[in-house]
CSV table of C-alpha atoms in Angstrom, one decimal:
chain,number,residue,atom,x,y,z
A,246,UNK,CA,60.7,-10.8,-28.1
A,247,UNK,CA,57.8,-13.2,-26.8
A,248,UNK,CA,58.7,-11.7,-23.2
A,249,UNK,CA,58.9,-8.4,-24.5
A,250,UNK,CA,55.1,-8.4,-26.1
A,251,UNK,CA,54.0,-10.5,-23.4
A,252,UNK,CA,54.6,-7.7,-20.8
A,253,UNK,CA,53.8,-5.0,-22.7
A,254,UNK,CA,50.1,-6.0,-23.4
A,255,UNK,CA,50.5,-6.5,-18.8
A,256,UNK,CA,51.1,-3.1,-18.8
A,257,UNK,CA,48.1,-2.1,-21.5
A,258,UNK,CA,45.8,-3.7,-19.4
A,259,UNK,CA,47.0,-2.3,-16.1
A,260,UNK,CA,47.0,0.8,-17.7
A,261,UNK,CA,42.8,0.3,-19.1
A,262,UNK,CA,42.0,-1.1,-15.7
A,263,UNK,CA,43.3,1.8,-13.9
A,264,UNK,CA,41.4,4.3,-16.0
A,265,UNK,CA,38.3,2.5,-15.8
A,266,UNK,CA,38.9,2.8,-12.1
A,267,UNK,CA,38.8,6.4,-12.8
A,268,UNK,CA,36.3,6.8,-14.7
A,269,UNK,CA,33.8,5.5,-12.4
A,270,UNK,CA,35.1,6.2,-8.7
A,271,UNK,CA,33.1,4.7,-5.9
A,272,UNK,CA,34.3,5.9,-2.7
A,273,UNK,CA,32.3,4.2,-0.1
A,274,UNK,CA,33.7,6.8,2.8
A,275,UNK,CA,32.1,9.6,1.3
A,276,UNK,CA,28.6,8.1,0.6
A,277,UNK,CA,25.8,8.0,2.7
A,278,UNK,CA,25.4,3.9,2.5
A,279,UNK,CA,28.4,3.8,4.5
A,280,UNK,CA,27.8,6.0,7.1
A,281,UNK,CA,25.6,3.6,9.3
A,282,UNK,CA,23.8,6.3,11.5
A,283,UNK,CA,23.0,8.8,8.6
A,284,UNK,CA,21.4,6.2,6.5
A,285,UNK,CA,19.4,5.2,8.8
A,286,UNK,CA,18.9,8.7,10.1
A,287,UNK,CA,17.6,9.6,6.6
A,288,UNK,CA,15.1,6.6,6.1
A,289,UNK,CA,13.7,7.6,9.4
A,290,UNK,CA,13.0,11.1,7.6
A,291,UNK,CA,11.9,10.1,4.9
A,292,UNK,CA,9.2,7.4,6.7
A,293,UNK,CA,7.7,9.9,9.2
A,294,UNK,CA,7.1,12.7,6.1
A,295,UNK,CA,5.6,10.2,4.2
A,296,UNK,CA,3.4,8.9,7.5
A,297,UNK,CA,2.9,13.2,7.9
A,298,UNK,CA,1.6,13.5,4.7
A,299,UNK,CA,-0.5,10.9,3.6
A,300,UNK,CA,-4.4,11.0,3.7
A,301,UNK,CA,-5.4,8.3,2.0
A,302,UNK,CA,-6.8,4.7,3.0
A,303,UNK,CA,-5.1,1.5,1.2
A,304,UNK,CA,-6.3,-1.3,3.3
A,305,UNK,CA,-8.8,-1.5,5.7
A,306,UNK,CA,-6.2,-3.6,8.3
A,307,UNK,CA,-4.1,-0.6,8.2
A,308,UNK,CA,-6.5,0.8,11.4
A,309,UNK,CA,-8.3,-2.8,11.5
A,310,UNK,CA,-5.5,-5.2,12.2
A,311,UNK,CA,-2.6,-2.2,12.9
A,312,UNK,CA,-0.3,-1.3,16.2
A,313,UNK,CA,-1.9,2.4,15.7
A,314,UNK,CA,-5.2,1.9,17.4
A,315,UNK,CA,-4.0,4.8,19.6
A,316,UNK,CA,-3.9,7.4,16.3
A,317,UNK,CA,-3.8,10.6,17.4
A,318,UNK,CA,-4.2,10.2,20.8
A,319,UNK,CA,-0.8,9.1,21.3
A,320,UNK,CA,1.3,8.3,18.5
A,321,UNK,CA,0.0,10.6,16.0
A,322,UNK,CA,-1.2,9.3,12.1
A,323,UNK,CA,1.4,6.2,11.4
A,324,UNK,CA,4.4,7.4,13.3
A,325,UNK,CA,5.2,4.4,15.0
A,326,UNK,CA,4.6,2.2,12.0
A,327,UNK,CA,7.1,4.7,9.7
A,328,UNK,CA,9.8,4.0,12.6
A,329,UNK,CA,9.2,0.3,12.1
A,330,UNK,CA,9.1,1.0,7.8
A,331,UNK,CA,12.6,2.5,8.4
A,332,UNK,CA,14.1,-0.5,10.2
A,333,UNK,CA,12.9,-2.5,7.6
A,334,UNK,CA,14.5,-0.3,5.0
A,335,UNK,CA,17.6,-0.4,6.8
A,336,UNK,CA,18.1,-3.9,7.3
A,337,UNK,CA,17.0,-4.8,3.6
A,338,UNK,CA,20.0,-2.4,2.1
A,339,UNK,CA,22.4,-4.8,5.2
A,340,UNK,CA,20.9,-7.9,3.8
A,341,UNK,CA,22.0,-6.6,0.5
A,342,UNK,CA,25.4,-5.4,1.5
A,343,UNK,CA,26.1,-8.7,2.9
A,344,UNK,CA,25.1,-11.0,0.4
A,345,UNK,CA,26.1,-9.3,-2.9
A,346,UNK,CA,28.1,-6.1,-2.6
A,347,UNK,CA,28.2,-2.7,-2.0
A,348,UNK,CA,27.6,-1.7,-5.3
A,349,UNK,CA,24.5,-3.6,-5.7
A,350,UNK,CA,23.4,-2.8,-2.4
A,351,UNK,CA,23.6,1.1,-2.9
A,352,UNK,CA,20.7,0.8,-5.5
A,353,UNK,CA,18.3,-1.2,-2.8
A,354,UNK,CA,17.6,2.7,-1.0
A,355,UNK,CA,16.6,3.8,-4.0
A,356,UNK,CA,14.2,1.0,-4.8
A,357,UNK,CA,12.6,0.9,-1.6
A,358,UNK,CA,11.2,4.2,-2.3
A,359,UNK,CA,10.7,3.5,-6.4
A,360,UNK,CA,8.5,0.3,-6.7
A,361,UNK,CA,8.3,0.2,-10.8
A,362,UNK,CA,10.9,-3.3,-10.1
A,363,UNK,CA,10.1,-5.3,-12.9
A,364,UNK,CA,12.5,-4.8,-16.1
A,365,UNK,CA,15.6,-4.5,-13.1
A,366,UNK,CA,14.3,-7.4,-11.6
A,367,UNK,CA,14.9,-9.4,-15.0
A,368,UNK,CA,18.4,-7.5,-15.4
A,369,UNK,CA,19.1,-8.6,-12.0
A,370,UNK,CA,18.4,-12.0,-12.3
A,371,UNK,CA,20.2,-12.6,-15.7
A,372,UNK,CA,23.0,-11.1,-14.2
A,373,UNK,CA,23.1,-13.0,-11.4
A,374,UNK,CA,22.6,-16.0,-13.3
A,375,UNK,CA,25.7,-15.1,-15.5
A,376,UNK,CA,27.8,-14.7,-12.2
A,377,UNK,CA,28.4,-17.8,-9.9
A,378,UNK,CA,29.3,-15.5,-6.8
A,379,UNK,CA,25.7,-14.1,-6.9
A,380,UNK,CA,23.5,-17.1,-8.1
A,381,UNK,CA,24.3,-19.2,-5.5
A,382,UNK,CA,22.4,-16.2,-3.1
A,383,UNK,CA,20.1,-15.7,-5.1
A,384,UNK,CA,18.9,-19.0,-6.2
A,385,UNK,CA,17.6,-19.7,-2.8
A,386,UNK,CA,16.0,-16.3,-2.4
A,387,UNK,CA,14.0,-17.2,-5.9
A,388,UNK,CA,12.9,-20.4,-4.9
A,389,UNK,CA,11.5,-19.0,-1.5
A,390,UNK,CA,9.5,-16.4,-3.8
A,391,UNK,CA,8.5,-18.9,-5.9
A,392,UNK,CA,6.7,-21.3,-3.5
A,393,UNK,CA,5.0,-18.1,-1.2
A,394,UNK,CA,3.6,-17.6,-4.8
A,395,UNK,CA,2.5,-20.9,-5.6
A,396,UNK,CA,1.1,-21.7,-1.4
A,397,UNK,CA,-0.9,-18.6,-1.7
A,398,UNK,CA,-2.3,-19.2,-5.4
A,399,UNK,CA,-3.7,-22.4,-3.9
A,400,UNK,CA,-5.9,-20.2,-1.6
A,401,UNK,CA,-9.4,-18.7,-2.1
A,402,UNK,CA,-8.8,-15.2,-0.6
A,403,UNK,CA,-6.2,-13.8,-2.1
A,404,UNK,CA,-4.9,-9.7,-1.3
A,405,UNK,CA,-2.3,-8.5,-2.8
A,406,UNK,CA,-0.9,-7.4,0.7
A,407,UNK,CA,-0.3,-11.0,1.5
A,408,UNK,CA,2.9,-11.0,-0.9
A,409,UNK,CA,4.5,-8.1,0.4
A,410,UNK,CA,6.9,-9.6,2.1
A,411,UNK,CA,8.2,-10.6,-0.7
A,412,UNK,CA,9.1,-6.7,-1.9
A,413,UNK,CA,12.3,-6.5,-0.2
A,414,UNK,CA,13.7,-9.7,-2.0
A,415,UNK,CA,12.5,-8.7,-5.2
A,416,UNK,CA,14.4,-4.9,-4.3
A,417,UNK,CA,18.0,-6.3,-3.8
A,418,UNK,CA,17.4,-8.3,-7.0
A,419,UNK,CA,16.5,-4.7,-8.6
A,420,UNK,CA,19.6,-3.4,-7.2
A,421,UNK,CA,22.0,-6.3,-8.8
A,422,UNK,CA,20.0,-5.2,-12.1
A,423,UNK,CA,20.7,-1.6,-11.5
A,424,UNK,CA,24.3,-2.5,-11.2
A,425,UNK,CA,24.6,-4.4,-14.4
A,426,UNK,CA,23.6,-1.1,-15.8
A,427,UNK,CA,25.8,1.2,-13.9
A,428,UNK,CA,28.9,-1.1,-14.1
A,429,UNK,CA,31.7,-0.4,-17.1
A,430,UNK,CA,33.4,-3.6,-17.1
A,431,UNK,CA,32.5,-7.2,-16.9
A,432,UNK,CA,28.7,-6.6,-17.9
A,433,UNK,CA,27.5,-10.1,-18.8
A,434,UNK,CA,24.4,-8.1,-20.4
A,435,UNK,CA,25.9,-6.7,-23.3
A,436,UNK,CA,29.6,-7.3,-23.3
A,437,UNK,CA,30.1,-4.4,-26.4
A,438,UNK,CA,28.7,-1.2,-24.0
A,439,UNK,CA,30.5,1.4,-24.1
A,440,UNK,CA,31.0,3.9,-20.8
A,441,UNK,CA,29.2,6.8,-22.3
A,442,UNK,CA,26.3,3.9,-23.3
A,443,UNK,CA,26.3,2.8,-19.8
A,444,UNK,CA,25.7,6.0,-18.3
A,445,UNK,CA,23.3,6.6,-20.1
A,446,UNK,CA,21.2,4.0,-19.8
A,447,UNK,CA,21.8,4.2,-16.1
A,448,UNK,CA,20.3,8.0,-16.3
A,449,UNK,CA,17.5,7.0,-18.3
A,450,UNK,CA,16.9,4.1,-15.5
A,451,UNK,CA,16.8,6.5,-12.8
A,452,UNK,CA,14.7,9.0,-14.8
A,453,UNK,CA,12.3,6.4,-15.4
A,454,UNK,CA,12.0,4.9,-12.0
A,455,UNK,CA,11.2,8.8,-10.9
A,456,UNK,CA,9.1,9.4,-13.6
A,457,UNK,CA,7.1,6.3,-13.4
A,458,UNK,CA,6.5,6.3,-9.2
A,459,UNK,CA,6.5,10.2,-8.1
A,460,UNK,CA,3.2,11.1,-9.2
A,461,UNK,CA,2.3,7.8,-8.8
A,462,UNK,CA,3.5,8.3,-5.0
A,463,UNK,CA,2.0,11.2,-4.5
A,464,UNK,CA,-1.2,10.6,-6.0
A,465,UNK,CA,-2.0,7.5,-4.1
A,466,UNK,CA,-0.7,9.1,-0.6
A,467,UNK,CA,-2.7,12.1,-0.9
A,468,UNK,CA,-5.8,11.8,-3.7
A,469,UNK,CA,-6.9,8.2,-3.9
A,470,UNK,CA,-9.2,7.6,-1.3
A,471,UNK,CA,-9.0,10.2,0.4
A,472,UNK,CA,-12.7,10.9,1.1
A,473,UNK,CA,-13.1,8.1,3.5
A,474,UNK,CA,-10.4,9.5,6.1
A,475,UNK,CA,-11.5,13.5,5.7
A,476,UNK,CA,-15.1,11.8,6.5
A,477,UNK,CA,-13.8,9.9,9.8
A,478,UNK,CA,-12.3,13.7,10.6
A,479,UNK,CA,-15.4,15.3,9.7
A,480,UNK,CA,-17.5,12.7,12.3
A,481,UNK,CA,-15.3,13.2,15.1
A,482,UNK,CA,-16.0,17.3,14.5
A,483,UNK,CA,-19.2,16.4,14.3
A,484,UNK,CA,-19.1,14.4,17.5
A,485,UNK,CA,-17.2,16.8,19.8
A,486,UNK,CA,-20.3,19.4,18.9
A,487,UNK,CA,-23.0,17.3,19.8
A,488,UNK,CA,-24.6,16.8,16.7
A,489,UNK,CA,-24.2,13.1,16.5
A,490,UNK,CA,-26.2,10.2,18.8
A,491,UNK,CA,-25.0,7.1,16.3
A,492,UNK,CA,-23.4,6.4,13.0
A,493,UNK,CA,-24.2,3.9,10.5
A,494,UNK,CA,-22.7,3.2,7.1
A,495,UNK,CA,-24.4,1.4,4.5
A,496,UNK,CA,-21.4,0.8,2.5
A,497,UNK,CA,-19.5,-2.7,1.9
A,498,UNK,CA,-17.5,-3.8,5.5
A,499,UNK,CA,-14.3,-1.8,6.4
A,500,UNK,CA,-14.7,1.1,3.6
A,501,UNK,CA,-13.8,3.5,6.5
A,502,UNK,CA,-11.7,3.5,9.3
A,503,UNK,CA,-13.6,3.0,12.6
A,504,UNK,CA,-13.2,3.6,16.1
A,505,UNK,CA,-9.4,3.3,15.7
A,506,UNK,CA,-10.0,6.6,13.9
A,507,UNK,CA,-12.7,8.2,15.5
A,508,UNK,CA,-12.0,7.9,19.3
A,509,UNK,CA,-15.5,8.9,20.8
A,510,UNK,CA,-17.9,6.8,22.6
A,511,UNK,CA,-20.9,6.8,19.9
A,512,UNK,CA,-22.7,4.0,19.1
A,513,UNK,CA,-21.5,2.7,15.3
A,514,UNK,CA,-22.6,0.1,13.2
A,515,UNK,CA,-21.4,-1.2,9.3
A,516,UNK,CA,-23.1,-3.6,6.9
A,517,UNK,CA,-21.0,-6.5,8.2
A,518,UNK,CA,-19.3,-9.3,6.1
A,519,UNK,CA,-18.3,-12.1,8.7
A,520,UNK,CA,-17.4,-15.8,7.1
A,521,UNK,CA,-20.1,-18.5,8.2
A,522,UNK,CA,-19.5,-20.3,10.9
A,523,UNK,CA,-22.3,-22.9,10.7
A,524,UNK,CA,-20.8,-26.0,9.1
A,525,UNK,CA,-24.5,-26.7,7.4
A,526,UNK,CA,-24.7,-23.4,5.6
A,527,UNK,CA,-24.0,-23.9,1.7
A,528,UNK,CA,-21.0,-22.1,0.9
A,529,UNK,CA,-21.3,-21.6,-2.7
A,530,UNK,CA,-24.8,-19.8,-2.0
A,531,UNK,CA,-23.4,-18.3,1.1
A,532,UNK,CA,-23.8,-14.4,1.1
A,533,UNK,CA,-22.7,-12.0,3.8
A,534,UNK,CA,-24.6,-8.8,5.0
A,535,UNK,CA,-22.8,-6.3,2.7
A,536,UNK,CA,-23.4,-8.7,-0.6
A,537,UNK,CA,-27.3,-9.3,0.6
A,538,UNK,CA,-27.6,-5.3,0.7
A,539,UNK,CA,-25.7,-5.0,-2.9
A,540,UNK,CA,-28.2,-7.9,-4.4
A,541,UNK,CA,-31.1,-6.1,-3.4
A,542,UNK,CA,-31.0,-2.7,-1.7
A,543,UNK,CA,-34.7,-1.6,-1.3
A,544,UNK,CA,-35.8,-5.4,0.0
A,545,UNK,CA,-33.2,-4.9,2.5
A,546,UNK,CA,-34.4,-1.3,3.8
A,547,UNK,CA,-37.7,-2.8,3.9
A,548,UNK,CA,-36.9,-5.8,5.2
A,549,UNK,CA,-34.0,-5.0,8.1
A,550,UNK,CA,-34.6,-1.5,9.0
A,551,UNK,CA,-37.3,-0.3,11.4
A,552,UNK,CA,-39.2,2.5,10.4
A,553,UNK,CA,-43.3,2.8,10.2
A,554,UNK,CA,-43.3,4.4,6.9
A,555,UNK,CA,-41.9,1.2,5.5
A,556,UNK,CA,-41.9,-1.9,8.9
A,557,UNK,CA,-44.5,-1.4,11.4
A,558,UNK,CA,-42.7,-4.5,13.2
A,559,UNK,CA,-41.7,-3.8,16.9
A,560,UNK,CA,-38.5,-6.7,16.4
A,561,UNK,CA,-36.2,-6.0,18.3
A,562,UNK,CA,-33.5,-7.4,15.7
A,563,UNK,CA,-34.5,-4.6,13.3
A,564,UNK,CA,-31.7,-2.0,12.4
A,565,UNK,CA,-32.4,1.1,13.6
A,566,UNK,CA,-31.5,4.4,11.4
A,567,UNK,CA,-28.7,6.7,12.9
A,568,UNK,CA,-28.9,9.9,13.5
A,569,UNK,CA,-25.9,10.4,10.8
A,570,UNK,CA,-25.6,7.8,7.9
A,571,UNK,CA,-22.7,7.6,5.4
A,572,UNK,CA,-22.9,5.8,1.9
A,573,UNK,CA,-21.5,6.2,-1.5
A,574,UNK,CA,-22.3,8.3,-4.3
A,575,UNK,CA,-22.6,5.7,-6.7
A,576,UNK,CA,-25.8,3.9,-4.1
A,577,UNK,CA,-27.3,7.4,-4.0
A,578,UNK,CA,-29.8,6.2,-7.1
A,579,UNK,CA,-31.0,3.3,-5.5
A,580,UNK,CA,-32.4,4.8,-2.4
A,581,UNK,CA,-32.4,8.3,-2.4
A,582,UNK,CA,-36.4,8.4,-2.8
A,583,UNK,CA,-36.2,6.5,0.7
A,584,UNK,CA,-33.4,8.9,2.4
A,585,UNK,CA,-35.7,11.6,1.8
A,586,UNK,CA,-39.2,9.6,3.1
A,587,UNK,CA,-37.0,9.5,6.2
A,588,UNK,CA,-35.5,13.1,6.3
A,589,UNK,CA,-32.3,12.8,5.6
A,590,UNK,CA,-30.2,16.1,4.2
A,591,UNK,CA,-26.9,15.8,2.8
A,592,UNK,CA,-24.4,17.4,5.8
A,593,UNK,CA,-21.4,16.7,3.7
A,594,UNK,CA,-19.5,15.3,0.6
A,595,UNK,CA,-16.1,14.7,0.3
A,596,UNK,CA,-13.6,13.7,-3.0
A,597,UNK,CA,-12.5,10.2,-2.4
A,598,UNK,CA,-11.5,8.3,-6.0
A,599,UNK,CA,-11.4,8.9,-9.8
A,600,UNK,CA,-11.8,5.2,-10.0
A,601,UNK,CA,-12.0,1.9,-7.8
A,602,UNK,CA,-12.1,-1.6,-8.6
A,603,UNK,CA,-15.0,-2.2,-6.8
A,604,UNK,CA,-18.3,-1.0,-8.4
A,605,UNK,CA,-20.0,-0.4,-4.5
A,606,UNK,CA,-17.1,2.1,-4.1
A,607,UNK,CA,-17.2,4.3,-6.9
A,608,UNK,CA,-17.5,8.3,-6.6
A,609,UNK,CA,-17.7,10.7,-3.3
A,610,UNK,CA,-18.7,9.6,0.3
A,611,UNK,CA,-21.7,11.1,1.0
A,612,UNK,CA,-22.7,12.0,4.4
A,613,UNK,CA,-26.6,12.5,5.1
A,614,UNK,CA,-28.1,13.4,9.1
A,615,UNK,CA,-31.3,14.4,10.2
A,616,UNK,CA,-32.2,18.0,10.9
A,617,UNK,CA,-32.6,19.4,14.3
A,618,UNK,CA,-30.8,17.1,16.2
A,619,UNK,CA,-28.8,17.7,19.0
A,620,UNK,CA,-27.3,15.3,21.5
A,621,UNK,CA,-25.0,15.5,24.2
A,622,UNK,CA,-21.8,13.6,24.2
């Protein structure tokens, strides 16, 4: 009888397992993270439109510190750099793969795309935690993110950018938490979930991952700061007409692309924001070009430009006014009175934030030239 029960409840739970296995089939032959060379195929797709399509400027060292100096001259906007994107993207989902699993790993295209990580990122580490196979990869991928974080907090410039490399750790943790979701059986999260519970809180996940970063995407690829790449365009129009002898921005450093962008031989200069170099120079009183201009805008016109309305000085050193002279809307107020003593007309304006964490950044890019001027290029 004790045989009898015994294999009977076997067979019960063959029976479940099988059509769980049902359920939910995975058939890794038929998806595209199995197929090696469409994956990547895809990615590489998917990194040159977004490379096509966006206009906007993130960081300055994205032309400044970039393989792209050629631009349009050779490679086109970002094209190699979206080639080098996709090979990233394709070895993050192998890393996956071969750590964890191919369930996990699926989820890691997804997130490479999606960035709101945060709540998976939680899922995926209590998971993990729960499940020996998986913590004992993990654990060392933690502690590596957990000391990057702690050496960089120790310095005094910190960017945002310099954690990056962090993302694609944090994305195959995201994927282990998208997994806990998606899987029907052995869930260590909550062990009572049913399968039509499950799938929907996987749809909800995936709605709000799409939800959350789309318009996010989209907005800061082709809205957000814009204005100071349509401005480069505008110059190098400008440029191949003749209009233009020099350029000068009175903006803080690096607002713009540069010459990386521009690609004609005109004479530029930018307020400029260089560390010092002198050992003797107070550092806590130290102030670059860019901040002395912002502390007192009018004493620096009178004081660094040349120009006999306001310095009769023949010095050499003295900055001279360019023929076309880009600033910021929100600086307009402070010298406007002097732009005009000088006859400056406003040539162009151009969209470039709805908001910007730095105050000497706010509102359109302005671009002001003088009248009548013509030079050959």
């Amino acid at each position: 009888m004790v045989l009898f029960q015994r294999r009977r409840t076997e067979n019960l739970q063959a029976t479940t397992d099988n059509s769980l296995k049902t359920e939910i089939p995975f058939d890794n032959t038929s998806t595209i993270f199995n197929n090696k060379k469409l994956l990547f195929s895809s990615l590489i797709l998917f990194r040159l439109f977004n490379a096509l399509i966006t206009k906007t400027y993130f960081n300055p060292d994205e032309y400044w510190q970039s393989v792209e100096v050629a631009h349009y001259m050779i490679y086109a906007p970002r094209l190699l750099q979206a080639v080098f994107a996709a090979i990233n993207d394709f070895y993050s989902y192998r890393l996956a793969k071969k750590l964890f699993n191919d369930s996990s790993a699926k989820w890691t295209g997804l997130l490479v795309v999606l960035t709101t990580l945060i709540p998976f990122v939680a899922i995926g580490i209590y998971s993990a935690r729960k499940n020996p196979r998986y913590w004992i990869r993990i654990k060392p991928l933690l502690q590596l993110c957990i000391w990057v974080l702690l050496c960089y907090s120790l310095l005094g410039h910190k960017e945002f950018r310099f954690i990056y490399p962090l993302l694609p750790i944090f994305v195959i943790i995201s994927g282990i938490g998208i997994d806990e979701i998606s899987s029907i059986k052995n869930s260590h999260l909550v062990n009572s979930f049913t399968s039509s519970k499950k799938s929907a809180w996987l749809k909800f996940s995936i709605i709000f991952l799409v939800i959350t970063n789309v318009p996010i995407a989209y907005y800061a690829s082709t809205i957000h700061q814009s204005g100071v790449i349509e401005v480069m365009n505008y110059l190098r129009d400008e440029a191949d007409k003749g209009n233009i002898k020099d350029i000068g921005f009175l903006a803080p450093c690096h607002s713009t692309p540069f010459y990386s962008n521009l690609h004609r031989n005109l004479k530029m200069w930018f307020l400029t924001c260089e560390p010092p170099l002198n050992h003797d120079i107070n550092l806590e009183e130290y102030l670059d070009e860019a901040d002395q201009f912002y502390k007192n805008p009018l004493e620096f016109i009178y004081t660094r430009f040349e120009h006999s309305t306001f310095n009769s000085s023949s010095n050499n050193s003295l900055r001279k006014w360019p023929s076309y002279l880009i600033i910021f809307e929100v600086l307009l107020k402070d010298i406007e009175y002097i732009l005009k003593q000088l006859e400056y007309n406003q040539c162009a304006r151009f969209f470039n934030s709805q908001f910007n964490d730095d105050s000497r950044r706010q509102g359109d890019i302005i671009v002001f030239c003088k009248a009548t001027m013509k030079y050959k290029v």
